[in-house]
Amino acid sequence: MGTAHEVDDHEVSKKNIFSQKKNDTSEIVSKLRAQFLNKGLEIYPFKVGWYNDEVEELFHFNFDPDTLAVLVVSTPDMFERALVPFMCSDDCTGTLDLLDKCMKHNFSLVRRIFPDEDIEIMHDFEMTPSRRPKVLVQPAAHVAGAAYYYTARSLAPNPFKQKIFGVCIHPVYGGWFALRGVFIFKSVRAADLPRIDPVDCVPEQEKRVELLDLFNNYWKDNRYRDIISVEKKYSEDQKRYFSTLPKDRGPLIKELIQKYKGINSEEQMQKKEMLTNNNSIKLCNSESNSQPDYGFHKEFY
């Protein structure tokens, strides 16, 4: 049997190994944001218990209430930063919608970032065998503080006689965004995660009634998206893409691929031209000096 000192060292060693394997909540969120923000995707952490408190038992996540979950929100930049590059590199075949394929690809990267974590990935479009959504993304957005979820319960009184659907409004993008899915880190407890309330950007009863009326009865014209002033909207190409039925998008996808590949080629040519001009200037300067410009070679390669 070892000495007390040896036993203590062994316990410390075990704790150190555990702490090295364990991903802190803030570290997980930071890594996810580093991966996704440049693709126009925002990251919002929340606790499973917060979500379960807002939805019917049928939709509960069967995990500890403190389990870390993360919501993924696509901003207007997602189209040009994530979908278009994927569109230009994909063969655009198969039965799965191109956007769904793009999101599946990007979401799958999470397991590479956290190879030691047990992660459940749920997309907004996924259904259970009984044909119910795997995740209700709008309540998730509300509890994560990403976007306020306006429903009939938000109205006092409720003037609608028929059943109406609720809608989330983002404080920066209004309705010009989408909720793409949730990651659940099954072994990570976020007991100290502070809860951030969503911004109530449509506080007036009259505007809430208008919002829900526009969303339920006139959603195709996009007016509900502009219920508040927004910093950025979908580009015209993005509007065309989403207003076209998936079965009819083939010709549009070909057109967009040609357009954006052309833009990319032009940008690459401009970058090469700028690099050539800069290198020519450096070469001239190096020839006029007694010392060679080694920095030129480093930068060129």
Short mmCIF file of C-alpha atoms in Angstrom, two decimals:
data_model
loop_
_atom_site.label_atom_id
_atom_site.label_comp_id
_atom_site.label_asym_id
_atom_site.label_seq_id
_atom_site.Cartn_x
_atom_site.Cartn_y
_atom_site.Cartn_z
CA MET A 1 0.00 0.00 0.00
CA GLY A 2 1.36 3.42 -0.96
CA THR A 3 1.97 6.27 1.43
CA ALA A 4 -0.64 8.99 1.99
CA HIS A 5 1.50 11.29 -0.12
CA GLU A 6 1.51 8.78 -3.01
CA VAL A 7 -2.26 8.30 -2.76
CA ASP A 8 -2.80 12.06 -2.83
CA ASP A 9 -0.58 12.37 -5.90
CA HIS A 10 -2.59 9.61 -7.59
CA GLU A 11 -5.88 11.40 -6.86
CA VAL A 12 -4.50 14.70 -8.16
CA SER A 13 -3.29 12.92 -11.29
CA LYS A 14 -6.78 11.46 -11.86
CA LYS A 15 -8.34 14.89 -11.41
CA ASN A 16 -5.88 16.45 -13.84
CA ILE A 17 -6.63 13.80 -16.47
CA PHE A 18 -10.36 14.43 -16.03
CA SER A 19 -9.95 18.20 -16.25
CA GLN A 20 -7.92 17.85 -19.45
CA LYS A 21 -10.64 15.75 -21.08
CA LYS A 22 -13.49 17.89 -19.84
CA ASN A 23 -14.58 20.73 -22.12
CA ASP A 24 -15.69 23.80 -20.20
CA THR A 25 -18.99 25.33 -21.37
CA SER A 26 -17.36 28.63 -22.30
CA GLU A 27 -14.61 26.79 -24.17
CA ILE A 28 -17.17 24.79 -26.15
CA VAL A 29 -19.12 27.91 -27.07
CA SER A 30 -15.93 29.75 -28.06
CA LYS A 31 -14.79 26.91 -30.32
CA LEU A 32 -18.20 26.63 -31.95
CA ARG A 33 -18.33 30.36 -32.63
CA ALA A 34 -14.83 30.27 -34.09
CA GLN A 35 -15.99 27.52 -36.45
CA PHE A 36 -19.39 28.89 -37.47
CA LEU A 37 -19.50 32.70 -37.22
CA ASN A 38 -17.55 33.23 -40.44
CA LYS A 39 -20.17 31.08 -42.18
CA GLY A 40 -23.03 33.33 -41.09
CA LEU A 41 -24.12 31.01 -38.28
CA GLU A 42 -24.66 32.22 -34.71
CA ILE A 43 -24.27 30.06 -31.59
CA TYR A 44 -26.45 30.29 -28.47
CA PRO A 45 -26.00 27.95 -25.45
CA PHE A 46 -28.86 26.89 -23.19
CA LYS A 47 -29.74 24.21 -20.66
CA VAL A 48 -31.89 21.22 -21.54
CA GLY A 49 -34.04 21.95 -18.48
CA TRP A 50 -34.93 25.42 -19.78
CA TYR A 51 -36.19 23.90 -23.01
CA ASN A 52 -38.12 21.11 -21.29
CA ASP A 53 -39.92 23.68 -19.12
CA GLU A 54 -41.30 25.35 -22.27
CA VAL A 55 -42.47 22.39 -24.36
CA GLU A 56 -44.93 19.55 -23.95
CA GLU A 57 -43.59 16.38 -22.36
CA LEU A 58 -43.82 14.65 -25.74
CA PHE A 59 -40.96 16.87 -26.95
CA HIS A 60 -38.75 16.69 -23.84
CA PHE A 61 -35.06 15.89 -24.13
CA ASN A 62 -34.35 12.92 -21.87
CA PHE A 63 -31.19 14.33 -20.28
CA ASP A 64 -30.17 15.93 -17.00
CA PRO A 65 -31.69 19.45 -16.77
CA ASP A 66 -28.21 21.02 -16.57
CA THR A 67 -27.01 19.32 -19.77
CA LEU A 68 -25.51 21.77 -22.26
CA ALA A 69 -27.40 22.36 -25.49
CA VAL A 70 -26.49 24.79 -28.27
CA LEU A 71 -28.76 26.43 -30.83
CA VAL A 72 -27.52 27.28 -34.35
CA VAL A 73 -29.04 30.34 -36.03
CA SER A 74 -28.42 31.29 -39.66
CA THR A 75 -28.10 35.01 -40.42
CA PRO A 76 -28.49 36.68 -43.84
CA ASP A 77 -24.76 36.06 -44.44
CA MET A 78 -25.20 32.28 -44.35
CA PHE A 79 -26.30 32.11 -47.99
CA GLU A 80 -23.16 33.65 -49.48
CA ARG A 81 -20.72 32.36 -46.85
CA ALA A 82 -21.92 28.78 -46.40
CA LEU A 83 -24.55 27.68 -48.91
CA VAL A 84 -23.06 29.19 -52.08
CA PRO A 85 -19.54 27.74 -51.49
CA PHE A 86 -21.16 24.38 -50.75
CA MET A 87 -23.33 24.71 -53.86
CA CYS A 88 -20.26 25.38 -56.01
CA SER A 89 -18.40 22.34 -54.63
CA ASP A 90 -21.30 19.85 -54.43
CA ASP A 91 -22.54 17.73 -57.32
CA CYS A 92 -26.11 18.91 -56.50
CA THR A 93 -27.55 15.42 -56.93
CA GLY A 94 -29.61 13.24 -54.62
CA THR A 95 -32.99 13.63 -52.99
CA LEU A 96 -31.92 15.72 -49.99
CA ASP A 97 -32.45 19.47 -50.31
CA LEU A 98 -29.19 21.31 -51.02
CA LEU A 99 -29.51 23.55 -47.96
CA ASP A 100 -30.18 20.51 -45.77
CA LYS A 101 -27.07 18.83 -47.22
CA CYS A 102 -25.06 21.97 -46.50
CA MET A 103 -26.24 22.11 -42.89
CA LYS A 104 -25.59 18.38 -42.41
CA HIS A 105 -22.05 18.89 -43.69
CA ASN A 106 -21.36 21.85 -41.41
CA PHE A 107 -22.99 20.28 -38.36
CA SER A 108 -20.92 17.12 -38.81
CA LEU A 109 -17.76 19.17 -38.22
CA VAL A 110 -18.75 19.50 -34.55
CA ARG A 111 -17.74 15.91 -33.86
CA ARG A 112 -14.30 16.62 -35.35
CA ILE A 113 -13.88 19.66 -33.11
CA PHE A 114 -14.90 17.66 -30.01
CA PRO A 115 -13.88 14.04 -30.75
CA ASP A 116 -14.11 13.03 -27.08
CA GLU A 117 -17.63 14.35 -26.52
CA ASP A 118 -20.89 12.45 -26.94
CA ILE A 119 -22.91 14.88 -29.06
CA GLU A 120 -26.45 14.53 -30.34
CA ILE A 121 -27.12 16.57 -33.46
CA MET A 122 -30.68 17.57 -34.32
CA HIS A 123 -31.61 19.49 -37.47
CA ASP A 124 -34.71 21.65 -37.75
CA PHE A 125 -35.99 19.42 -40.58
CA GLU A 126 -35.54 16.06 -38.82
CA MET A 127 -38.52 14.00 -37.70
CA THR A 128 -38.96 11.03 -35.39
CA PRO A 129 -40.43 7.73 -36.69
CA SER A 130 -43.82 8.97 -35.43
CA ARG A 131 -43.49 12.05 -37.68
CA ARG A 132 -43.01 14.67 -35.01
CA PRO A 133 -40.10 17.15 -34.99
CA LYS A 134 -37.02 16.02 -33.09
CA VAL A 135 -36.62 19.54 -31.75
CA LEU A 136 -38.91 22.56 -31.54
CA VAL A 137 -36.43 25.21 -32.58
CA GLN A 138 -38.57 28.27 -31.79
CA PRO A 139 -38.96 27.54 -28.06
CA ALA A 140 -35.24 26.67 -28.08
CA ALA A 141 -34.46 30.08 -29.58
CA HIS A 142 -36.50 31.81 -26.88
CA VAL A 143 -34.87 30.05 -23.90
CA ALA A 144 -31.41 30.48 -25.44
CA GLY A 145 -31.97 34.24 -25.68
CA ALA A 146 -31.48 34.20 -29.46
CA ALA A 147 -34.90 35.45 -30.58
CA TYR A 148 -38.21 36.25 -28.91
CA TYR A 149 -40.95 33.69 -29.64
CA TYR A 150 -44.30 35.42 -30.21
CA THR A 151 -47.41 33.24 -29.94
CA ALA A 152 -51.08 33.63 -29.09
CA ARG A 153 -49.98 33.57 -25.45
CA SER A 154 -48.10 36.82 -26.13
CA LEU A 155 -51.42 38.59 -26.78
CA ALA A 156 -53.74 40.05 -24.15
CA PRO A 157 -56.42 39.77 -25.29
CA ASN A 158 -56.07 37.32 -28.17
CA PRO A 159 -58.16 38.62 -31.11
CA PHE A 160 -57.66 35.52 -33.27
CA LYS A 161 -60.56 33.07 -33.33
CA GLN A 162 -58.63 30.37 -35.19
CA LYS A 163 -55.45 28.57 -34.16
CA ILE A 164 -52.34 30.55 -35.16
CA PHE A 165 -48.67 29.67 -35.46
CA GLY A 166 -46.03 31.53 -33.49
CA VAL A 167 -42.94 33.19 -34.93
CA CYS A 168 -39.52 34.25 -33.63
CA ILE A 169 -38.11 37.73 -34.23
CA HIS A 170 -34.37 38.38 -34.01
CA PRO A 171 -33.37 41.73 -32.42
CA VAL A 172 -30.89 42.48 -35.23
CA TYR A 173 -32.34 40.72 -38.28
CA GLY A 174 -36.08 40.79 -37.53
CA GLY A 175 -37.49 37.87 -39.50
CA TRP A 176 -34.52 37.64 -41.89
CA PHE A 177 -32.93 34.63 -40.23
CA ALA A 178 -33.60 30.93 -39.62
CA LEU A 179 -33.21 28.37 -36.85
CA ARG A 180 -31.15 25.45 -38.12
CA GLY A 181 -30.83 22.99 -35.27
CA VAL A 182 -29.42 22.03 -31.90
CA PHE A 183 -26.34 20.25 -30.53
CA ILE A 184 -26.64 18.45 -27.19
CA PHE A 185 -23.39 17.74 -25.33
CA LYS A 186 -24.65 14.75 -23.34
CA SER A 187 -21.84 14.57 -20.78
CA VAL A 188 -21.38 18.32 -20.25
CA ARG A 189 -23.17 19.99 -17.34
CA ALA A 190 -23.70 23.74 -17.56
CA ALA A 191 -24.93 24.35 -14.01
CA ASP A 192 -23.52 27.90 -13.89
CA LEU A 193 -24.67 28.98 -17.36
CA PRO A 194 -26.41 32.36 -16.94
CA ARG A 195 -29.85 32.61 -18.52
CA ILE A 196 -30.20 35.51 -20.95
CA ASP A 197 -33.73 36.60 -21.80
CA PRO A 198 -34.49 37.25 -25.48
CA VAL A 199 -35.00 40.86 -26.53
CA ASP A 200 -38.70 41.71 -26.71
CA CYS A 201 -38.42 43.78 -29.87
CA VAL A 202 -42.19 43.81 -30.55
CA PRO A 203 -43.53 44.86 -27.12
CA GLU A 204 -46.74 46.57 -28.25
CA GLN A 205 -49.97 44.54 -28.45
CA GLU A 206 -50.97 46.14 -31.76
CA LYS A 207 -47.65 45.29 -33.42
CA ARG A 208 -47.74 41.75 -32.07
CA VAL A 209 -51.19 41.23 -33.57
CA GLU A 210 -49.90 42.64 -36.87
CA LEU A 211 -46.85 40.37 -36.76
CA LEU A 212 -48.84 37.20 -36.14
CA ASP A 213 -51.41 38.15 -38.77
CA LEU A 214 -48.70 38.78 -41.38
CA PHE A 215 -46.88 35.57 -40.52
CA ASN A 216 -49.97 33.35 -40.55
CA ASN A 217 -51.81 34.86 -43.51
CA TYR A 218 -49.25 36.64 -45.69
CA TRP A 219 -45.94 34.92 -44.96
CA LYS A 220 -45.03 34.58 -48.64
CA ASP A 221 -44.67 38.34 -49.14
CA ASN A 222 -42.05 38.57 -46.33
CA ARG A 223 -43.67 41.60 -44.68
CA TYR A 224 -43.60 39.94 -41.27
CA ARG A 225 -39.80 39.88 -41.50
CA ASP A 226 -39.73 43.69 -41.47
CA ILE A 227 -41.89 44.13 -38.37
CA ILE A 228 -38.86 45.94 -36.88
CA SER A 229 -36.02 47.89 -38.48
CA VAL A 230 -33.25 45.47 -39.39
CA GLU A 231 -29.52 45.79 -39.97
CA LYS A 232 -29.42 43.31 -42.85
CA LYS A 233 -31.82 41.31 -45.03
CA TYR A 234 -31.48 38.38 -47.40
CA SER A 235 -29.77 39.25 -50.68
CA GLU A 236 -31.85 39.19 -53.86
CA ASP A 237 -30.26 35.86 -54.83
CA GLN A 238 -31.17 34.42 -51.44
CA LYS A 239 -34.76 35.66 -51.75
CA ARG A 240 -35.05 34.05 -55.18
CA TYR A 241 -33.63 30.79 -53.87
CA PHE A 242 -35.99 30.48 -50.92
CA SER A 243 -39.05 31.66 -52.85
CA THR A 244 -38.48 28.89 -55.42
CA LEU A 245 -39.88 25.46 -54.60
CA PRO A 246 -37.12 22.88 -53.98
CA LYS A 247 -38.32 20.79 -56.94
CA ASP A 248 -37.93 23.82 -59.23
CA ARG A 249 -34.53 25.04 -58.03
CA GLY A 250 -32.40 23.11 -60.52
CA PRO A 251 -32.09 25.86 -63.18
CA LEU A 252 -31.61 28.55 -60.52
CA ILE A 253 -28.85 26.56 -58.82
CA LYS A 254 -27.00 26.22 -62.14
CA GLU A 255 -27.36 29.96 -62.71
CA LEU A 256 -26.06 30.78 -59.23
CA ILE A 257 -23.11 28.41 -59.58
CA GLN A 258 -22.07 30.08 -62.84
CA LYS A 259 -22.47 33.53 -61.30
CA TYR A 260 -20.56 32.91 -58.08
CA LYS A 261 -17.82 30.84 -59.67
CA GLY A 262 -17.32 33.73 -62.07
CA ILE A 263 -17.17 36.22 -59.19
CA ASN A 264 -14.71 33.99 -57.34
CA SER A 265 -12.50 33.66 -60.43
CA GLU A 266 -12.50 37.44 -60.89
CA GLU A 267 -11.58 37.97 -57.23
CA GLN A 268 -8.76 35.44 -57.51
CA MET A 269 -7.43 37.23 -60.61
CA GLN A 270 -7.53 40.57 -58.77
CA LYS A 271 -5.68 39.06 -55.79
CA LYS A 272 -3.03 37.57 -58.09
CA GLU A 273 -2.65 40.89 -59.88
CA MET A 274 -2.24 42.75 -56.58
CA LEU A 275 0.27 40.16 -55.38
CA THR A 276 2.23 40.42 -58.63
CA ASN A 277 2.32 44.23 -58.41
CA ASN A 278 3.42 44.14 -54.77
CA ASN A 279 6.11 41.60 -55.53
CA SER A 280 7.38 43.66 -58.47
CA ILE A 281 7.74 46.69 -56.22
CA LYS A 282 9.57 44.63 -53.60
CA LEU A 283 11.85 43.13 -56.24
CA CYS A 284 12.79 46.58 -57.54
CA ASN A 285 13.50 47.75 -54.02
CA SER A 286 15.62 44.70 -53.28
CA GLU A 287 17.70 45.23 -56.43
CA SER A 288 18.50 48.78 -55.34
CA ASN A 289 19.74 47.58 -51.94
CA SER A 290 22.86 45.65 -51.07
CA GLN A 291 20.83 43.18 -48.96
CA PRO A 292 18.42 40.76 -50.68
CA ASP A 293 14.74 41.01 -49.66
CA TYR A 294 14.14 37.58 -48.11
CA GLY A 295 10.69 38.71 -46.97
CA PHE A 296 9.57 38.73 -50.60
CA HIS A 297 10.10 34.98 -50.89
CA LYS A 298 8.33 34.26 -47.59
CA GLU A 299 5.27 36.27 -48.58
CA PHE A 300 5.10 34.87 -52.10
CA TYR A 301 4.90 31.31 -50.86
#
